[in-house]
Short mmCIF file of C-alpha atoms and ligand atoms in Angstrom, two decimals:
data_model
loop_
_atom_site.label_atom_id
_atom_site.label_comp_id
_atom_site.label_asym_id
_atom_site.label_seq_id
_atom_site.Cartn_x
_atom_site.Cartn_y
_atom_site.Cartn_z
CA MET S 1 84.41 128.66 86.92
CA PRO S 2 87.73 127.40 88.33
CA SER S 3 89.93 125.36 86.03
CA GLU S 4 90.82 121.74 86.67
CA PHE S 5 94.31 122.89 87.69
CA GLU S 6 92.96 125.42 90.18
CA LEU S 7 90.77 122.74 91.74
CA ILE S 8 93.71 120.35 92.09
CA ALA S 9 95.93 123.10 93.50
CA ARG S 10 93.29 124.17 96.02
CA HIS S 11 92.01 120.83 97.22
CA PHE S 12 94.47 118.04 96.45
CA SER S 13 97.95 119.49 96.67
CA ARG S 14 99.09 119.27 100.27
CA PRO S 15 102.83 118.55 100.33
CA ALA S 16 103.83 114.88 100.41
CA ALA S 17 107.00 114.78 102.48
CA THR S 18 107.70 111.08 102.01
CA ALA S 19 107.47 111.14 98.20
CA ARG S 20 110.42 112.22 96.04
CA LEU S 21 107.82 113.97 93.88
CA GLY S 22 104.14 114.37 94.70
CA VAL S 23 101.24 116.11 92.94
CA GLY S 24 102.20 118.39 90.06
CA ASP S 25 104.29 116.45 87.55
CA ASP S 26 103.42 113.72 85.05
CA ALA S 27 103.93 111.02 87.64
CA ALA S 28 104.78 110.81 91.30
CA LEU S 29 108.09 109.34 92.43
CA VAL S 30 108.33 107.24 95.55
CA ALA S 31 111.08 105.08 96.99
CA PRO S 32 110.03 101.95 98.86
CA THR S 33 111.76 101.14 102.13
CA GLY S 34 114.50 98.48 101.81
CA GLY S 35 113.32 94.92 102.43
CA MET S 36 109.69 95.84 101.87
CA GLU S 37 107.30 94.78 99.15
CA LEU S 38 104.66 97.15 97.80
CA ALA S 39 101.00 96.24 98.24
CA VAL S 40 98.82 98.11 95.74
CA SER S 41 95.04 98.22 95.67
CA THR S 42 92.32 100.26 94.00
CA ASP S 43 88.60 100.68 94.68
CA MET S 44 85.91 102.59 92.87
CA LEU S 45 82.89 104.30 94.42
CA LEU S 46 80.01 105.33 92.16
CA ALA S 47 77.27 107.73 93.19
CA GLY S 48 73.96 105.87 93.26
CA ARG S 49 75.63 102.50 93.61
CA HIS S 50 78.08 102.73 96.51
CA PHE S 51 76.78 105.91 98.10
CA LEU S 52 73.83 108.26 97.77
CA PRO S 53 74.64 111.35 95.66
CA ASP S 54 73.70 113.65 98.56
CA THR S 55 76.07 111.93 101.04
CA ASP S 56 77.98 114.39 103.21
CA PRO S 57 81.18 114.92 101.19
CA ARG S 58 83.38 114.93 104.29
CA LEU S 59 82.13 111.46 105.22
CA LEU S 60 82.60 110.35 101.64
CA GLY S 61 86.22 111.52 101.65
CA HIS S 62 86.78 109.44 104.76
CA LYS S 63 85.02 106.37 103.42
CA ALA S 64 86.63 106.40 99.98
CA LEU S 65 90.06 106.20 101.58
CA ALA S 66 88.96 103.94 104.46
CA VAL S 67 87.75 101.13 102.21
CA ASN S 68 91.09 101.18 100.39
CA LEU S 69 93.15 101.24 103.58
CA SER S 70 91.09 98.27 104.73
CA ASP S 71 92.34 96.26 101.75
CA LEU S 72 95.93 97.07 102.69
CA ALA S 73 95.22 96.13 106.31
CA ALA S 74 93.94 92.75 105.13
CA MET S 75 97.32 92.17 103.45
CA GLY S 76 99.24 93.17 106.58
CA ALA S 77 100.62 96.22 104.76
CA ARG S 78 101.28 99.65 106.25
CA PRO S 79 99.68 102.27 104.01
CA ARG S 80 102.01 104.96 102.64
CA TRP S 81 100.62 106.66 99.54
CA ALA S 82 97.31 107.26 97.79
CA LEU S 83 96.16 108.45 94.35
CA LEU S 84 92.71 109.86 93.69
CA ALA S 85 90.87 109.80 90.37
CA ILE S 86 87.67 111.79 90.59
CA ALA S 87 84.90 112.69 88.16
CA LEU S 88 82.55 115.51 89.18
CA PRO S 89 79.45 116.79 87.42
CA ARG S 90 80.51 120.38 88.17
CA ALA S 91 83.20 122.31 90.04
CA ASP S 92 81.46 122.54 93.41
CA GLU S 93 84.14 124.12 95.60
CA ALA S 94 82.29 123.65 98.90
CA TRP S 95 81.77 119.97 98.11
CA LEU S 96 85.42 119.52 97.13
CA ALA S 97 86.71 121.32 100.21
CA ALA S 98 84.65 119.09 102.52
CA PHE S 99 85.53 115.93 100.58
CA SER S 100 89.22 116.70 100.64
CA ALA S 101 89.11 117.59 104.37
CA GLY S 102 87.57 114.18 105.15
CA LEU S 103 90.09 112.39 102.97
CA TYR S 104 93.14 114.21 104.34
CA ALA S 105 92.02 113.77 107.96
CA LEU S 106 92.00 109.98 107.63
CA ALA S 107 95.16 110.03 105.51
CA GLU S 108 97.04 111.99 108.15
CA ALA S 109 95.78 109.70 110.91
CA HIS S 110 97.45 106.80 109.10
CA GLY S 111 100.55 108.58 107.78
CA VAL S 112 99.29 108.31 104.19
CA GLU S 113 100.19 110.95 101.60
CA LEU S 114 98.18 111.84 98.49
CA ILE S 115 100.73 111.82 95.67
CA GLY S 116 98.63 112.12 92.53
CA GLY S 117 95.42 111.43 90.71
CA ASP S 118 93.21 112.63 87.94
CA THR S 119 90.31 115.10 87.82
CA SER S 120 87.61 115.14 85.19
CA ARG S 121 84.04 116.23 84.60
CA GLY S 122 81.46 113.44 84.61
CA PRO S 123 78.97 111.53 86.76
CA LEU S 124 80.22 111.62 90.36
CA THR S 125 82.77 108.81 90.60
CA LEU S 126 85.70 108.24 92.95
CA CYS S 127 88.58 105.90 92.41
CA LEU S 128 91.25 105.62 95.08
CA THR S 129 94.49 103.74 94.65
CA VAL S 130 96.60 103.01 97.70
CA ILE S 131 100.14 101.80 98.05
CA GLY S 132 101.43 100.18 101.23
CA GLU S 133 104.50 98.33 102.39
CA VAL S 134 104.81 94.87 103.87
CA PRO S 135 107.97 92.92 104.75
CA ALA S 136 108.98 91.07 101.56
CA GLY S 137 107.37 87.65 101.25
CA ARG S 138 105.28 88.02 104.39
CA ALA S 139 102.03 89.60 103.22
CA LEU S 140 98.81 88.03 104.50
CA THR S 141 96.85 86.52 101.64
CA ARG S 142 93.59 84.62 101.32
CA ALA S 143 95.41 81.41 100.47
CA GLY S 144 97.19 80.30 103.66
CA ALA S 145 94.45 78.84 105.89
CA ARG S 146 95.10 75.24 107.00
CA PRO S 147 92.82 72.62 108.60
CA GLY S 148 92.95 73.02 112.39
CA ASP S 149 93.55 76.79 112.25
CA GLU S 150 91.18 78.88 114.30
CA VAL S 151 89.02 81.54 112.66
CA TRP S 152 89.05 84.99 114.29
CA VAL S 153 87.22 88.22 113.61
CA SER S 154 87.93 91.74 114.84
CA GLY S 155 85.46 94.18 116.37
CA GLU S 156 81.71 93.74 116.01
CA LEU S 157 79.65 92.81 112.99
CA GLY S 158 76.44 93.98 111.40
CA ALA S 159 76.13 97.60 112.52
CA ALA S 160 76.92 99.15 109.12
CA ALA S 161 74.35 96.98 107.32
CA LEU S 162 71.75 97.72 109.99
CA GLY S 163 72.48 101.44 109.59
CA LEU S 164 71.85 101.12 105.85
CA ALA S 165 68.59 99.22 106.49
CA HIS S 166 67.55 102.08 108.80
CA LEU S 167 68.35 104.69 106.14
CA GLN S 168 66.38 102.73 103.58
CA GLY S 169 63.36 102.46 105.90
CA ARG S 170 63.66 98.66 106.26
CA CYS S 171 63.82 98.98 110.05
CA ARG S 172 63.46 101.71 112.61
CA LEU S 173 66.23 102.07 115.20
CA GLN S 174 66.20 104.05 118.41
CA PRO S 175 68.17 107.31 118.04
CA GLU S 176 71.20 106.05 119.97
CA ALA S 177 71.42 102.76 118.06
CA ALA S 178 70.86 104.59 114.78
CA ALA S 179 73.72 106.98 115.52
CA ALA S 180 76.07 104.10 116.34
CA CYS S 181 75.13 102.16 113.20
CA LEU S 182 75.36 105.19 110.90
CA ALA S 183 78.80 106.01 112.28
CA ARG S 184 79.92 102.51 111.34
CA LEU S 185 78.35 102.86 107.89
CA HIS S 186 79.77 106.31 107.09
CA THR S 187 83.09 106.37 108.92
CA PRO S 188 84.48 102.84 109.06
CA ALA S 189 87.79 102.43 110.87
CA PRO S 190 90.20 100.44 108.69
CA ARG S 191 92.02 97.91 110.91
CA VAL S 192 95.46 99.00 109.81
CA ALA S 193 97.35 98.43 113.09
CA LEU S 194 95.76 95.01 113.47
CA GLY S 195 96.66 93.96 109.93
CA ALA S 196 100.30 94.94 110.33
CA ALA S 197 100.50 93.16 113.71
CA LEU S 198 99.05 89.97 112.22
CA VAL S 199 102.05 89.50 109.93
CA GLY S 200 103.75 86.39 111.33
CA LEU S 201 100.61 85.37 113.26
CA ALA S 202 97.75 84.98 110.79
CA SER S 203 97.84 82.27 108.12
CA ALA S 204 95.22 84.06 105.97
CA ALA S 205 93.20 87.27 106.20
CA ILE S 206 90.53 89.27 104.39
CA ASP S 207 88.56 92.39 105.21
CA ILE S 208 84.79 92.20 105.51
CA SER S 209 83.35 94.40 102.80
CA ASP S 210 80.66 92.05 101.47
CA GLY S 211 79.66 90.18 104.63
CA LEU S 212 81.30 87.64 106.95
CA LEU S 213 80.16 84.49 105.16
CA ALA S 214 80.96 85.77 101.68
CA ASP S 215 84.38 87.12 102.61
CA LEU S 216 85.40 84.13 104.73
CA GLY S 217 84.19 82.06 101.77
CA HIS S 218 86.95 83.68 99.67
CA ILE S 219 89.57 82.49 102.16
CA LEU S 220 88.12 78.96 102.09
CA GLU S 221 88.08 78.86 98.32
CA ARG S 222 91.58 80.21 97.85
CA SER S 223 93.00 78.04 100.64
CA GLY S 224 91.17 74.88 99.50
CA VAL S 225 89.65 74.26 102.95
CA GLY S 226 86.29 74.38 104.77
CA ALA S 227 85.22 75.94 108.06
CA GLU S 228 82.84 75.46 110.95
CA LEU S 229 81.59 78.60 112.66
CA GLU S 230 79.83 78.75 116.02
CA TYR S 231 76.88 81.06 115.59
CA THR S 232 76.66 82.06 119.25
CA ARG S 233 80.27 83.23 119.27
CA LEU S 234 79.83 85.73 116.44
CA PRO S 235 80.39 89.24 117.86
CA ALA S 236 77.11 90.93 116.95
CA ALA S 237 77.00 94.70 117.29
CA ALA S 238 74.89 95.84 120.26
CA ALA S 239 72.28 97.41 117.98
CA LEU S 240 71.55 94.00 116.40
CA ARG S 241 70.51 92.58 119.75
CA GLY S 242 67.99 95.39 120.15
CA CYS S 243 66.57 94.91 116.65
CA ALA S 244 62.97 93.65 116.62
CA ASP S 245 63.35 92.06 113.18
CA VAL S 246 65.34 88.95 114.10
CA GLN S 247 65.82 87.83 110.50
CA LEU S 248 67.15 91.20 109.45
CA ALA S 249 69.55 91.18 112.41
CA GLN S 250 70.79 87.73 111.39
CA ARG S 251 71.29 88.82 107.80
CA CYS S 252 73.24 91.87 108.95
CA LEU S 253 75.45 89.68 111.16
CA LEU S 254 76.19 87.00 108.57
CA ALA S 255 76.02 88.90 105.31
CA GLY S 256 76.09 92.60 106.14
CA GLY S 257 78.68 94.41 104.11
CA ASP S 258 80.59 97.56 104.94
CA ASP S 259 81.88 96.57 108.39
CA TYR S 260 85.55 96.59 107.31
CA GLU S 261 86.58 94.32 110.15
CA LEU S 262 89.22 91.67 109.47
CA VAL S 263 88.51 87.95 109.49
CA PHE S 264 91.65 85.86 109.75
CA THR S 265 92.92 82.38 110.54
CA ALA S 266 95.76 81.32 112.82
CA ALA S 267 97.23 78.16 114.32
CA PRO S 268 95.67 77.36 117.74
CA ALA S 269 99.10 77.70 119.41
CA LEU S 270 99.01 81.43 118.59
CA GLY S 271 95.77 82.03 120.51
CA ALA S 272 97.46 83.63 123.51
CA ALA S 273 99.52 85.95 121.29
CA ILE S 274 96.35 87.04 119.50
CA GLU S 275 94.57 87.67 122.78
CA SER S 276 97.40 89.87 124.00
CA LEU S 277 97.36 91.69 120.67
CA ALA S 278 93.66 92.42 121.24
CA ALA S 279 94.48 93.87 124.66
CA ARG S 280 97.35 95.96 123.25
CA LEU S 281 95.19 97.38 120.44
CA GLY S 282 92.07 97.80 122.59
CA LEU S 283 90.16 95.96 119.86
CA PRO S 284 88.13 92.82 120.53
CA LEU S 285 89.37 89.77 118.63
CA THR S 286 86.99 86.83 118.82
CA ARG S 287 87.50 83.16 117.94
CA ILE S 288 84.47 82.20 115.93
CA GLY S 289 85.31 78.75 114.59
CA ARG S 290 87.78 76.44 113.01
CA ILE S 291 89.16 75.57 109.57
CA THR S 292 88.40 72.03 108.41
CA ALA S 293 89.66 69.77 105.65
CA GLY S 294 87.13 69.67 102.85
CA ALA S 295 85.10 72.53 101.49
CA GLY S 296 82.28 74.88 102.39
CA LEU S 297 81.11 76.62 105.48
CA ALA S 298 79.00 75.05 108.23
CA LEU S 299 77.30 77.17 110.85
CA ARG S 300 76.65 75.43 114.20
CA ASP S 301 74.15 76.43 116.88
CA ASP S 302 74.96 76.14 120.60
CA HIS S 303 74.02 72.42 120.55
CA GLY S 304 76.48 71.75 117.72
CA ARG S 305 73.65 71.33 115.21
CA THR S 306 74.11 72.60 111.68
CA MET S 307 72.05 75.73 111.08
CA ALA S 308 70.41 76.43 107.77
CA TYR S 309 71.20 79.82 106.38
CA GLU S 310 70.61 81.45 103.09
CA VAL S 311 72.48 84.67 102.84
CA ARG S 312 74.78 85.89 100.17
CA GLY S 313 77.20 88.75 100.03
CA TYR S 314 76.68 91.61 97.66
CA ASP S 315 77.50 90.91 94.03
CA HIS S 316 77.15 93.77 91.55
CA PHE S 317 76.40 91.41 88.69
CA ALA S 318 74.05 89.02 90.50
CA ASP S 319 70.31 89.05 89.70
CA GLY S 320 68.58 91.90 91.43
CA ALA S 321 71.76 93.93 92.09
CA GLU S 322 70.62 97.28 90.79
CA ALA S 323 71.75 100.77 91.59
P1 ADP J 1 98.38 114.76 83.20
O1 ADP J 1 97.56 115.50 82.20
O2 ADP J 1 99.85 114.74 82.94
O3 ADP J 1 97.80 113.42 83.54
P2 ADP J 1 96.94 116.14 85.19
O4 ADP J 1 96.67 117.50 84.72
O5 ADP J 1 95.87 115.11 85.08
O6 ADP J 1 98.28 115.62 84.53
O7 ADP J 1 97.35 116.22 86.72
C1 ADP J 1 98.32 117.18 87.14
C2 ADP J 1 98.88 116.71 88.45
O8 ADP J 1 97.87 116.76 89.43
C3 ADP J 1 99.42 115.30 88.44
O9 ADP J 1 100.53 115.24 89.32
C4 ADP J 1 98.28 114.49 89.00
O10 ADP J 1 98.76 113.31 89.62
C5 ADP J 1 97.69 115.46 90.00
N1 ADP J 1 96.26 115.29 90.22
C6 ADP J 1 95.25 115.45 89.33
N2 ADP J 1 94.06 115.24 89.91
C7 ADP J 1 94.30 114.94 91.20
C8 ADP J 1 93.49 114.61 92.31
N3 ADP J 1 92.16 114.56 92.22
N4 ADP J 1 94.11 114.34 93.48
C9 ADP J 1 95.43 114.37 93.58
N5 ADP J 1 96.26 114.69 92.59
C10 ADP J 1 95.71 114.97 91.40
MG1 MG J 2 95.78 113.25 84.13
#
């Protein structure tokens, strides 16, 4: 049985060139770039709650880091360093090798270095901490949306939630649609380049981890404003349009978690700059509505009528939220 130290040395000790000191001492040492502020975020993934225990470990390594990088993207920060705390029921070397390969592949794609962590025996649990940099005083927060701002969203919505519904037997997708949705569920692409480019453009931003309405709701609450969304403008993933269960498709679009797109607000005068950003990044950015004075979120159909909806984001402590 390998020791904890052998496991760390074998799977989590690639050199970290941008840290003064990486894995191997009592703490890592890093020096932030002058003029930058550090953005720090942590996220926990529990087997049985956030992922199935038999999930492909390579995909899990990707996703554990991706969801954290998405939080930095939502702040407009460029990710630099990560720490990994992991509890494992046993020292499964093949599992660890695949997990660490998935994690390092995404880390390298974004110039992120693993600089420390903790390893323990216990029920399979992952906790990633990420550190990014953002020009001092210019981070995107949830609190800056103003009446008259336009509401934008990146990419397409609903595919990850539809993929989960397919896995859970709540719908049956054609093989091609299933593959597309499962890719979005298992290997989300954190919108890091978009987030950094939105500094100076967006007035507020958040990443969509719990569903569009729930996450936009956080912006509205923190900014003390309301919003009107145009339902027909929402960029539904292609698989949703082919889904026979219309109500399920609507729930995935409005309240599906796990998409990790960004929803953000910006003054209307910046519309052209945002459109050229979309072209430069090769990522669709869609205007979906407008911020209003007041509170709450109204959804309008294509005749301008208010639509009734009853969908909530995921809440671990709400009634019925069980592993
Ligand atoms: P300590 O007992 O001082 O906390 P540890 O034995 O827990 O030290 O860790 C030794 C070194 O290995 C530290 O630099 C720590 O940050 C790093 N480390 C431990 N587990 C991991 C991991 N899963 N991923 C990355 N680095 C890790
Ligand atoms: Mg330790």
